[in-house]
Tab-separated table of C-alpha atoms in Angstrom:
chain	number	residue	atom	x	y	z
A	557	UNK	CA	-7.825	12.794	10.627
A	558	UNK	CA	-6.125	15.546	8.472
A	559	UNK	CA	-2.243	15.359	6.990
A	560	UNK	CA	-1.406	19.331	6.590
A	561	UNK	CA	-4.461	20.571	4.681
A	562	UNK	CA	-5.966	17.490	3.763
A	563	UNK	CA	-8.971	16.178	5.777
A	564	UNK	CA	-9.414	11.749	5.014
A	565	UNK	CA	-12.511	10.305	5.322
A	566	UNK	CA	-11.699	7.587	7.471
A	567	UNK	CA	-8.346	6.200	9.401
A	568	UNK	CA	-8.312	3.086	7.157
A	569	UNK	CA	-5.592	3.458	4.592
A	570	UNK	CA	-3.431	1.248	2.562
A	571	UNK	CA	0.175	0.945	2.366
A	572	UNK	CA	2.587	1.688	-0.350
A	573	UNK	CA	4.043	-2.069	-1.558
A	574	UNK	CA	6.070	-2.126	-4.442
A	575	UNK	CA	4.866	-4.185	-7.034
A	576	UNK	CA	1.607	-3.899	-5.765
A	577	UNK	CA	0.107	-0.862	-4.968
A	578	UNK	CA	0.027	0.975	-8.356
A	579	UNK	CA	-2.671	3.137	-9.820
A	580	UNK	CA	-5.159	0.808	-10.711
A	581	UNK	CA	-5.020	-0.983	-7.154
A	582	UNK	CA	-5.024	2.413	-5.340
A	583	UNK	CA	-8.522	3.538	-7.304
A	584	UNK	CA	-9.435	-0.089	-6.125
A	585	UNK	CA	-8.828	-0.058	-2.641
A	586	UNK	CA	-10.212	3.992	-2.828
A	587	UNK	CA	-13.711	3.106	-4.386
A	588	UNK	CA	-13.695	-0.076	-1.794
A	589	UNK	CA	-13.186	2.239	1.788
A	590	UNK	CA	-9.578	3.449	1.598
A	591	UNK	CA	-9.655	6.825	3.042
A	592	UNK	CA	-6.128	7.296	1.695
A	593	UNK	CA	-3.264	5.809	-0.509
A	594	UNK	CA	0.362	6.116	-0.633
A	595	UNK	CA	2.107	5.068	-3.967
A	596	UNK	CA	4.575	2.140	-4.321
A	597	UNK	CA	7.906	3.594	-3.911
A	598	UNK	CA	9.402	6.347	-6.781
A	599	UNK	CA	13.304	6.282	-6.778
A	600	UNK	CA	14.355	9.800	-5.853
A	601	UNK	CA	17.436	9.481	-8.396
A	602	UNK	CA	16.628	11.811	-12.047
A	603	UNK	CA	18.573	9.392	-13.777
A	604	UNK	CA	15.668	6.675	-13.549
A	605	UNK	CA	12.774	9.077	-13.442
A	606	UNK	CA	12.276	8.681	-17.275
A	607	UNK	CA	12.232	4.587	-16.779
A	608	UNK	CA	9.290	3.145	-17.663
A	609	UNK	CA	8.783	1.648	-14.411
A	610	UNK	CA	9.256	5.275	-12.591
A	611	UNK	CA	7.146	6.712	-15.433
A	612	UNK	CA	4.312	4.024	-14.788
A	613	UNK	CA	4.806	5.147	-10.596
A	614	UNK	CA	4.443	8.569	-11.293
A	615	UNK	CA	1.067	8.430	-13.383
A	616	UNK	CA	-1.968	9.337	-11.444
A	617	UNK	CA	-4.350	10.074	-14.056
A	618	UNK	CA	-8.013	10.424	-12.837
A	619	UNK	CA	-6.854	9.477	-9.534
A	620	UNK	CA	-9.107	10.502	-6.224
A	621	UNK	CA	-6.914	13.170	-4.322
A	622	UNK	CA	-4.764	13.913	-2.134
A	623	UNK	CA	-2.311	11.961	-4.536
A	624	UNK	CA	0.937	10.640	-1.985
A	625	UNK	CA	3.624	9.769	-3.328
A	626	UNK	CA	6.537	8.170	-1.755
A	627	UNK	CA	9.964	8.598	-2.180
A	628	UNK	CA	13.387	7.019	-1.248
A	629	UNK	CA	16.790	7.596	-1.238
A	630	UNK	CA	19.783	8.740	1.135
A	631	UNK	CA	21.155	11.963	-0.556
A	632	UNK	CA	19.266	14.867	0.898
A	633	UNK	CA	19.663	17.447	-1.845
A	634	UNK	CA	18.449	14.795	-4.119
A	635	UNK	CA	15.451	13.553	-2.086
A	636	UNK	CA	14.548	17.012	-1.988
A	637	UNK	CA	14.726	17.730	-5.800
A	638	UNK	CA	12.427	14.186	-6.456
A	639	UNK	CA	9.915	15.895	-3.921
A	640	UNK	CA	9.885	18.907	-6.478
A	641	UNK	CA	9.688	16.762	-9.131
A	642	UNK	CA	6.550	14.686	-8.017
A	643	UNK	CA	4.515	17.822	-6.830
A	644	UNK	CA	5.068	18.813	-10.382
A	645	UNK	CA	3.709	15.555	-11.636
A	646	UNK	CA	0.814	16.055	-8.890
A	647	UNK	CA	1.941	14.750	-5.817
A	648	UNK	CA	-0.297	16.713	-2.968
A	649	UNK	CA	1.658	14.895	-0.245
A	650	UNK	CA	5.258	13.427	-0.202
A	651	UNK	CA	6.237	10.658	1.857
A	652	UNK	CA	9.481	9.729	3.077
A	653	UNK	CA	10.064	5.724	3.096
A	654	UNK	CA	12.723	4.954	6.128
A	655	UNK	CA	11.043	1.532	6.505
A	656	UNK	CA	11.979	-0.853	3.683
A	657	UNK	CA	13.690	-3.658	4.989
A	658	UNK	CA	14.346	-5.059	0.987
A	659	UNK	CA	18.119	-5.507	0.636
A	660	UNK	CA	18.370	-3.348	-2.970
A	661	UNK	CA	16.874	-0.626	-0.630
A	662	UNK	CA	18.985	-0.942	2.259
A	663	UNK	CA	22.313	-1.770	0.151
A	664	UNK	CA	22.583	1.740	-0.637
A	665	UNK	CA	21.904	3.009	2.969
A	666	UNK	CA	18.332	4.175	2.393
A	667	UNK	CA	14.575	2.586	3.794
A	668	UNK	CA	14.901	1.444	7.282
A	669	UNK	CA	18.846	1.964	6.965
A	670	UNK	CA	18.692	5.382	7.440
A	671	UNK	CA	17.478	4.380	11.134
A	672	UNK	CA	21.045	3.865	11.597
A	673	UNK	CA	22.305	7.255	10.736
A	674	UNK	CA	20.057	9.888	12.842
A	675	UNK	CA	21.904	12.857	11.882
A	676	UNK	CA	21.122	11.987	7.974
A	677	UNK	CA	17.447	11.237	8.795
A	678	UNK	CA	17.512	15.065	10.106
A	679	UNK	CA	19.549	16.364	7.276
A	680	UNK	CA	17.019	14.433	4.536
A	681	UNK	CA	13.787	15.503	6.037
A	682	UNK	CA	14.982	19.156	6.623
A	683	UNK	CA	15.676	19.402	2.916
A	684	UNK	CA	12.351	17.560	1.861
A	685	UNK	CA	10.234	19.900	4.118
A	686	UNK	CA	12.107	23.509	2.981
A	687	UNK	CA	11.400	21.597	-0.567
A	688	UNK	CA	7.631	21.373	0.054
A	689	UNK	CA	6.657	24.182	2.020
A	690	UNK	CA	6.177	26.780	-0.995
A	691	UNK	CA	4.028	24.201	-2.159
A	692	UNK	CA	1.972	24.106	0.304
A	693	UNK	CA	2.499	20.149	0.310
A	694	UNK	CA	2.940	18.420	3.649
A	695	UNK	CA	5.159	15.706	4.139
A	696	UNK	CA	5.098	12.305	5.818
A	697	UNK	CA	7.286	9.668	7.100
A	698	UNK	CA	7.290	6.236	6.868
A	699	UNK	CA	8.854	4.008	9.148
A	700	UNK	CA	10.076	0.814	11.632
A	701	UNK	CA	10.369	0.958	15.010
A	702	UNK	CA	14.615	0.507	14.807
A	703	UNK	CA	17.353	-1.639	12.954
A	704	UNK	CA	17.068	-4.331	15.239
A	705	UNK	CA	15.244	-5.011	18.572
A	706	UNK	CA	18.496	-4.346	20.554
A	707	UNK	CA	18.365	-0.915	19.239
A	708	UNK	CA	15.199	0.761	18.503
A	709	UNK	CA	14.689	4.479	18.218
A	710	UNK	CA	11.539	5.155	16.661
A	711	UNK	CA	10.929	7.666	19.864
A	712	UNK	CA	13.977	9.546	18.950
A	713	UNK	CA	13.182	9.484	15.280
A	714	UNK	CA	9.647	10.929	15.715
A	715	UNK	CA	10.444	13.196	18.157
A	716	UNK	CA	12.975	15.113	15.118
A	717	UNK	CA	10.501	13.903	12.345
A	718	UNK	CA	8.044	16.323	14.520
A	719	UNK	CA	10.770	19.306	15.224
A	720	UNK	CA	11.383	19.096	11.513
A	721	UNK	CA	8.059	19.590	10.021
A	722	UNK	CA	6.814	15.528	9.720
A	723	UNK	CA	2.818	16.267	9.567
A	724	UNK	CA	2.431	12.090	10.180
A	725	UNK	CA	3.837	9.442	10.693
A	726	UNK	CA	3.425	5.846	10.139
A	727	UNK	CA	5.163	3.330	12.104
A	728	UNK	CA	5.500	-0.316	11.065
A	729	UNK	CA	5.855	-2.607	14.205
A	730	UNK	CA	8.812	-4.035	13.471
A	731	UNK	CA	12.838	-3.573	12.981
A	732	UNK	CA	14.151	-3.896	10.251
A	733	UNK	CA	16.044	-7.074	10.856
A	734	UNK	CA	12.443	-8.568	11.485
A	735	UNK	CA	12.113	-8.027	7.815
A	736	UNK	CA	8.288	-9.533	7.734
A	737	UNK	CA	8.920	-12.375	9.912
A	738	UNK	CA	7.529	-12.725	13.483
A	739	UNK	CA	4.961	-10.707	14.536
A	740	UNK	CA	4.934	-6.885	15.009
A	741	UNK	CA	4.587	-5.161	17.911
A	742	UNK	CA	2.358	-2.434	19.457
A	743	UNK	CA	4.085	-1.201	22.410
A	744	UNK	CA	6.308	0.950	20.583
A	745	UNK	CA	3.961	2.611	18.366
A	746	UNK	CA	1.747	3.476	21.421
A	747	UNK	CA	5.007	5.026	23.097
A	748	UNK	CA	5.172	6.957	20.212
A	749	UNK	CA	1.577	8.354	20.218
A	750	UNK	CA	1.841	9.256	23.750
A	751	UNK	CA	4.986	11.545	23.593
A	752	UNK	CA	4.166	13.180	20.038
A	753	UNK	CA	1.244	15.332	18.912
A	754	UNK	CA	1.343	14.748	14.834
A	755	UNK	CA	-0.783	11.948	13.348
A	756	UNK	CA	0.498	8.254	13.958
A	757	UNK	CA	-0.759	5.520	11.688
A	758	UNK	CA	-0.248	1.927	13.210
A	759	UNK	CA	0.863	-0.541	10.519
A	760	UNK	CA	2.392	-4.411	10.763
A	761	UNK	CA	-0.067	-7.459	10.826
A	762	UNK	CA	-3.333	-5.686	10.617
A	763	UNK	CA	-5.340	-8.120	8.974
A	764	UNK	CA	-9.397	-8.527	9.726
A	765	UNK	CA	-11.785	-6.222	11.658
A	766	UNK	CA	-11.373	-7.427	15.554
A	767	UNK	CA	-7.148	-6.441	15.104
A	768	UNK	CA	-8.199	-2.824	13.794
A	769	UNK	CA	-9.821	-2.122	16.431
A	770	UNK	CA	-7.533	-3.604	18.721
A	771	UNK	CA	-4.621	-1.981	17.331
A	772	UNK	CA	-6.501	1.329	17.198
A	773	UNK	CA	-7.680	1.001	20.743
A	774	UNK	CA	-4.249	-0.665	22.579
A	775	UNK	CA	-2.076	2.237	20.296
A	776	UNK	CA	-4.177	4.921	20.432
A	777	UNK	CA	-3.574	5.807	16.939
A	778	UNK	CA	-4.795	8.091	14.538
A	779	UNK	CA	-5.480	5.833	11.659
A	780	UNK	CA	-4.279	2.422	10.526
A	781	UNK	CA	-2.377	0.957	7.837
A	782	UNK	CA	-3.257	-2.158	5.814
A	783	UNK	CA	-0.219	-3.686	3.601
A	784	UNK	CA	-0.480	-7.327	2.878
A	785	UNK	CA	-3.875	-8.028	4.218
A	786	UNK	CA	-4.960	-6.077	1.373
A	787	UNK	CA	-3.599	-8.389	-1.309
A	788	UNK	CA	-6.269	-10.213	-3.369
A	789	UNK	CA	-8.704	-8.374	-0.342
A	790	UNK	CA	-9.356	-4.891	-1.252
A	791	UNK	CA	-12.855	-5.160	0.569
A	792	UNK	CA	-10.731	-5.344	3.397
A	793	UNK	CA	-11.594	-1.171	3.960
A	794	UNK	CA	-14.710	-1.582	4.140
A	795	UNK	CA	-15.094	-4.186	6.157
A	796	UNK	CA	-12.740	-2.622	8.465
A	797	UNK	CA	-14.407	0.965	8.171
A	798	UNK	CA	-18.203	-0.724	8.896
A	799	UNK	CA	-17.194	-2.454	12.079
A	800	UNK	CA	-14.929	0.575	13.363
A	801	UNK	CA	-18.485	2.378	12.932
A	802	UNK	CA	-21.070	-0.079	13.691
A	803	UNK	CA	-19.126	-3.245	15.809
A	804	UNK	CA	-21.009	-5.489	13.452
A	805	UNK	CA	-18.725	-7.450	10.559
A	806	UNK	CA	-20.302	-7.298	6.935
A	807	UNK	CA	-20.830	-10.774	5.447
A	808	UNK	CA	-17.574	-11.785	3.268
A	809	UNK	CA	-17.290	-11.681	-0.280
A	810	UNK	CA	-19.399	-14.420	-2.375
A	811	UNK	CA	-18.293	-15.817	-5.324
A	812	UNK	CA	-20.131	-13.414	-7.644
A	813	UNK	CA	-18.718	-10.174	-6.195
A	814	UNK	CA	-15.109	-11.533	-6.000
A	815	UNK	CA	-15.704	-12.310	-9.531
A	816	UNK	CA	-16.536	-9.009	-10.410
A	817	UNK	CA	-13.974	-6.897	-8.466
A	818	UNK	CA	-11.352	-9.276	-9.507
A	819	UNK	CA	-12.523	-8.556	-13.447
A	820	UNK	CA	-12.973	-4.923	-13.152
A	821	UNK	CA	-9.207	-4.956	-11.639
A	822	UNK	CA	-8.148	-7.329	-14.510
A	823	UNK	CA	-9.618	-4.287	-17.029
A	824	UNK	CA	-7.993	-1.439	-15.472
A	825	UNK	CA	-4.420	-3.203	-14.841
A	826	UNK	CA	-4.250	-4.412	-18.622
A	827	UNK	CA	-5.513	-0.646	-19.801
A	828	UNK	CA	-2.329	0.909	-17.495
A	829	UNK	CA	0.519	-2.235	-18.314
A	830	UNK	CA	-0.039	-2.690	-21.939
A	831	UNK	CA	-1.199	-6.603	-23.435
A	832	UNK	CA	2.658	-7.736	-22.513
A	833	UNK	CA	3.014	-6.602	-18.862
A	834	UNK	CA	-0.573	-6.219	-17.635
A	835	UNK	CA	-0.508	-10.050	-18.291
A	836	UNK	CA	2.328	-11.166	-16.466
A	837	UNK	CA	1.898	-8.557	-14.038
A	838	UNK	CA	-1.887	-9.700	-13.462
A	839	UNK	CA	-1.004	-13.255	-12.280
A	840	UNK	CA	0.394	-12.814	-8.696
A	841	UNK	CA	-3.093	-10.792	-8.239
A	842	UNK	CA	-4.786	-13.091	-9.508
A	843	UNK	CA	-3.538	-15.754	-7.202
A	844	UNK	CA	-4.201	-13.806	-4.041
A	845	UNK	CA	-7.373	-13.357	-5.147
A	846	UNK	CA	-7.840	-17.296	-5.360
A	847	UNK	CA	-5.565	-18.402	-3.093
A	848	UNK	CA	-8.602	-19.945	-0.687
A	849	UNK	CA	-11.019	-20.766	-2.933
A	850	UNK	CA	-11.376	-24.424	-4.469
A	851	UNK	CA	-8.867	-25.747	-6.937
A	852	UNK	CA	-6.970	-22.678	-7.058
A	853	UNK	CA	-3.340	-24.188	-7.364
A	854	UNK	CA	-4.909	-26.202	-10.273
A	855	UNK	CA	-6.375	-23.079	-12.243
A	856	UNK	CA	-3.245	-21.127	-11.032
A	857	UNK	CA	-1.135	-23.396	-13.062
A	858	UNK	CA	-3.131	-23.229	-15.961
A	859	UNK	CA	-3.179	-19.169	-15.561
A	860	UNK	CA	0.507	-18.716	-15.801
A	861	UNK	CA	0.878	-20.589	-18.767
A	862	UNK	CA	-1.691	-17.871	-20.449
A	863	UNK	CA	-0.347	-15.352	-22.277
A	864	UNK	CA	-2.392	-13.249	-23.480
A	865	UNK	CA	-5.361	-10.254	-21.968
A	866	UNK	CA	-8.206	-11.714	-23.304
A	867	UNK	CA	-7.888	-15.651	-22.633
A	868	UNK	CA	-6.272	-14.403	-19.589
A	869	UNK	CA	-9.656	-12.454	-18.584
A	870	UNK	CA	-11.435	-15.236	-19.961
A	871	UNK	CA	-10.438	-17.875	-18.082
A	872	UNK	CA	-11.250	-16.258	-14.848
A	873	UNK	CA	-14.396	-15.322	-15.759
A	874	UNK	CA	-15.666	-19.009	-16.164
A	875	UNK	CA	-14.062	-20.476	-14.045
A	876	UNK	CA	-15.938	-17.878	-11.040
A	877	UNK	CA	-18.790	-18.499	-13.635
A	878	UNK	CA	-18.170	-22.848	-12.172
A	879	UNK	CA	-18.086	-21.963	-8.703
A	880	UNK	CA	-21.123	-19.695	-8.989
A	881	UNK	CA	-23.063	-22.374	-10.824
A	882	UNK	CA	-21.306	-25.033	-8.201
A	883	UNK	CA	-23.194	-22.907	-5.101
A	884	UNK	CA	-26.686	-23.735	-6.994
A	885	UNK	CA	-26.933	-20.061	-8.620
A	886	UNK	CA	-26.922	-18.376	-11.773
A	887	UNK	CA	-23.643	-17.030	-12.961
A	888	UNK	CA	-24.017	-12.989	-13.293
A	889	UNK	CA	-22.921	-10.897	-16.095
A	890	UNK	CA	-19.693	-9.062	-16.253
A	891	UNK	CA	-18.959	-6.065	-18.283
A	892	UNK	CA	-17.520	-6.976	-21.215
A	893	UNK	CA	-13.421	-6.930	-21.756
């Protein structure tokens, strides 16, 4: 599928988390089938774009275009101006989030709030287009299928996302009073591919090969996007893309590749974080990672209470290294930290 001028290799993307989806996890999930990324979400407010949280957002140093970068906010002059800014920082497509549910988001009447106030979605992505165009830079949208399942207007909203110049959009199945509970729906996002002609991507629950397709096929979607399943699984894309194109499911994971994805991840998040954050930072990835193999809860325990890169790196190392040896084989070499 293409967004404006872009062309992506294949409808399997991930989705922007915050918290989870920065640069070294987007090169991941990119060199392991990702046909496209969006970054975790940049605050469209100048007084917090020198932070060095925003800072750390904004970096996408050797990074695989077309570089997306997401933005959020509620003041459409302002939203516009943080579009500016991040094509200046190398941003090649700008998306518009209207779909956090998170409560710091919502407080100040922007993510999925905004599906409250349709006039101010069409004021915002007005301004963010006329932004963009002399750019050449398309923009996206982001979004949940209502506030709440009594009202639900993602038709209305993509219908003026398309009149305004949205080249795609990607619909979670959910309100946003489902927050992440329940389970999303499809009907909606199919209603919405029948009755608009820009790229939809289906995203909400998408978790293993069979629901791709399923999602693909009942939705008729464009492309799909992968959020949590993706945690501790960035193989996930690949294993997605191979039985979109083949119906046949590559084997899963052993011990020895986990081991060595998980390491290579470990390198490139303490390299971006610095020895202080990378390691506290690492942990929650490291326990996704884990979270279903043997004894994790026991070696989790003993990994928060490490603090520091190289014990940290270490320790996860042998103990793959225990299970390898455990399954009757040798333990391979990783590259060294």
């Amino acid at each position: 599928m293409h967004i404006g001028p872009w062309h992506l290799p294949n409808p399997v993307f991930v989705a922007p988390m915050a918290g989870v989806t920065d640069r070294p996890f987007r090169q991941l999930c990119k060199r392991l089938g990702a046909g496209y990324a969006v970054s975790e979400m940049a605050a469209s407010n100048p007084k917090l774009w020198n932070s060095v949280k925003t800072s750390r957002r904004l970096n996408h140093e050797g990074e695989i275009d077309p570089i997306a970068v997401q933005i959020a906010g509620a003041a459409p002059d302002m939203m516009a101006e943080a579009a500016v800014f991040n094509i200046e920082k190398g941003a090649r497509i700008i998306d518009i989030n209207m779909g956090c549910p998170a409560k710091k988001v919502c407080n100040v009447a922007s993510g999925s709030a905004l599906l409250r106030n349709e006039p101010l979605i069409a004021q915002i992505i007005e301004r963010v287009v006329k932004a963009c165009s002399p750019y050449n830079v398309p923009v996206t949208l982001k979004t949940r299928t209502g506030w709440d399942r009594e009202n639900k207007n993602a038709l209305r909203v993509a219908r003026l996302a398309e009149n305004l110049g949205i080249a795609a959009l990607t619909l979670h199945g959910r309100t946003r009073c489902d927050l992440y509970t329940g389970q999303a729906e499809y009907d909606t996002i199919a209603q919405v591919k029948a009755n608009i002609s820009i790229p939809v991507i289906a995203n909400g629950d998408i978790t293993d090969p069979y629901k791709a397709k399923y999602v693909l096929d009942y939705t008729k979607a464009d492309a799909i996007m992968i959020g949590r399943a993706a945690q501790g699984n960035p193989w996930i894309f690949r294993e997605i893309n191979h039985f979109l194109e083949t119906g046949q499911l590559l084997p899963k994971p052993g011990y020895g590749h986990m081991k060595a994805v998980l390491l290579e991840h470990l390198h490139h998040h303490y390299t971006f974080y610095g020895e202080y954050t990378g390691v506290r930072s690492a942990r929650k990835h490291i326990a996704w990672y884990i979270s279903k193999l043997p004894e994790a809860d026991a070696f989790c325990d003993r990994m928060n209470r490490i603090d520091n890169s190289h014990d940290q790196y270490t320790a996860v190392e042998q103990w793959f290294d225990q299970l390898i040896i455990h399954q009757g084989q040798q333990p391979e070499t990783s590259p060294a930290h």
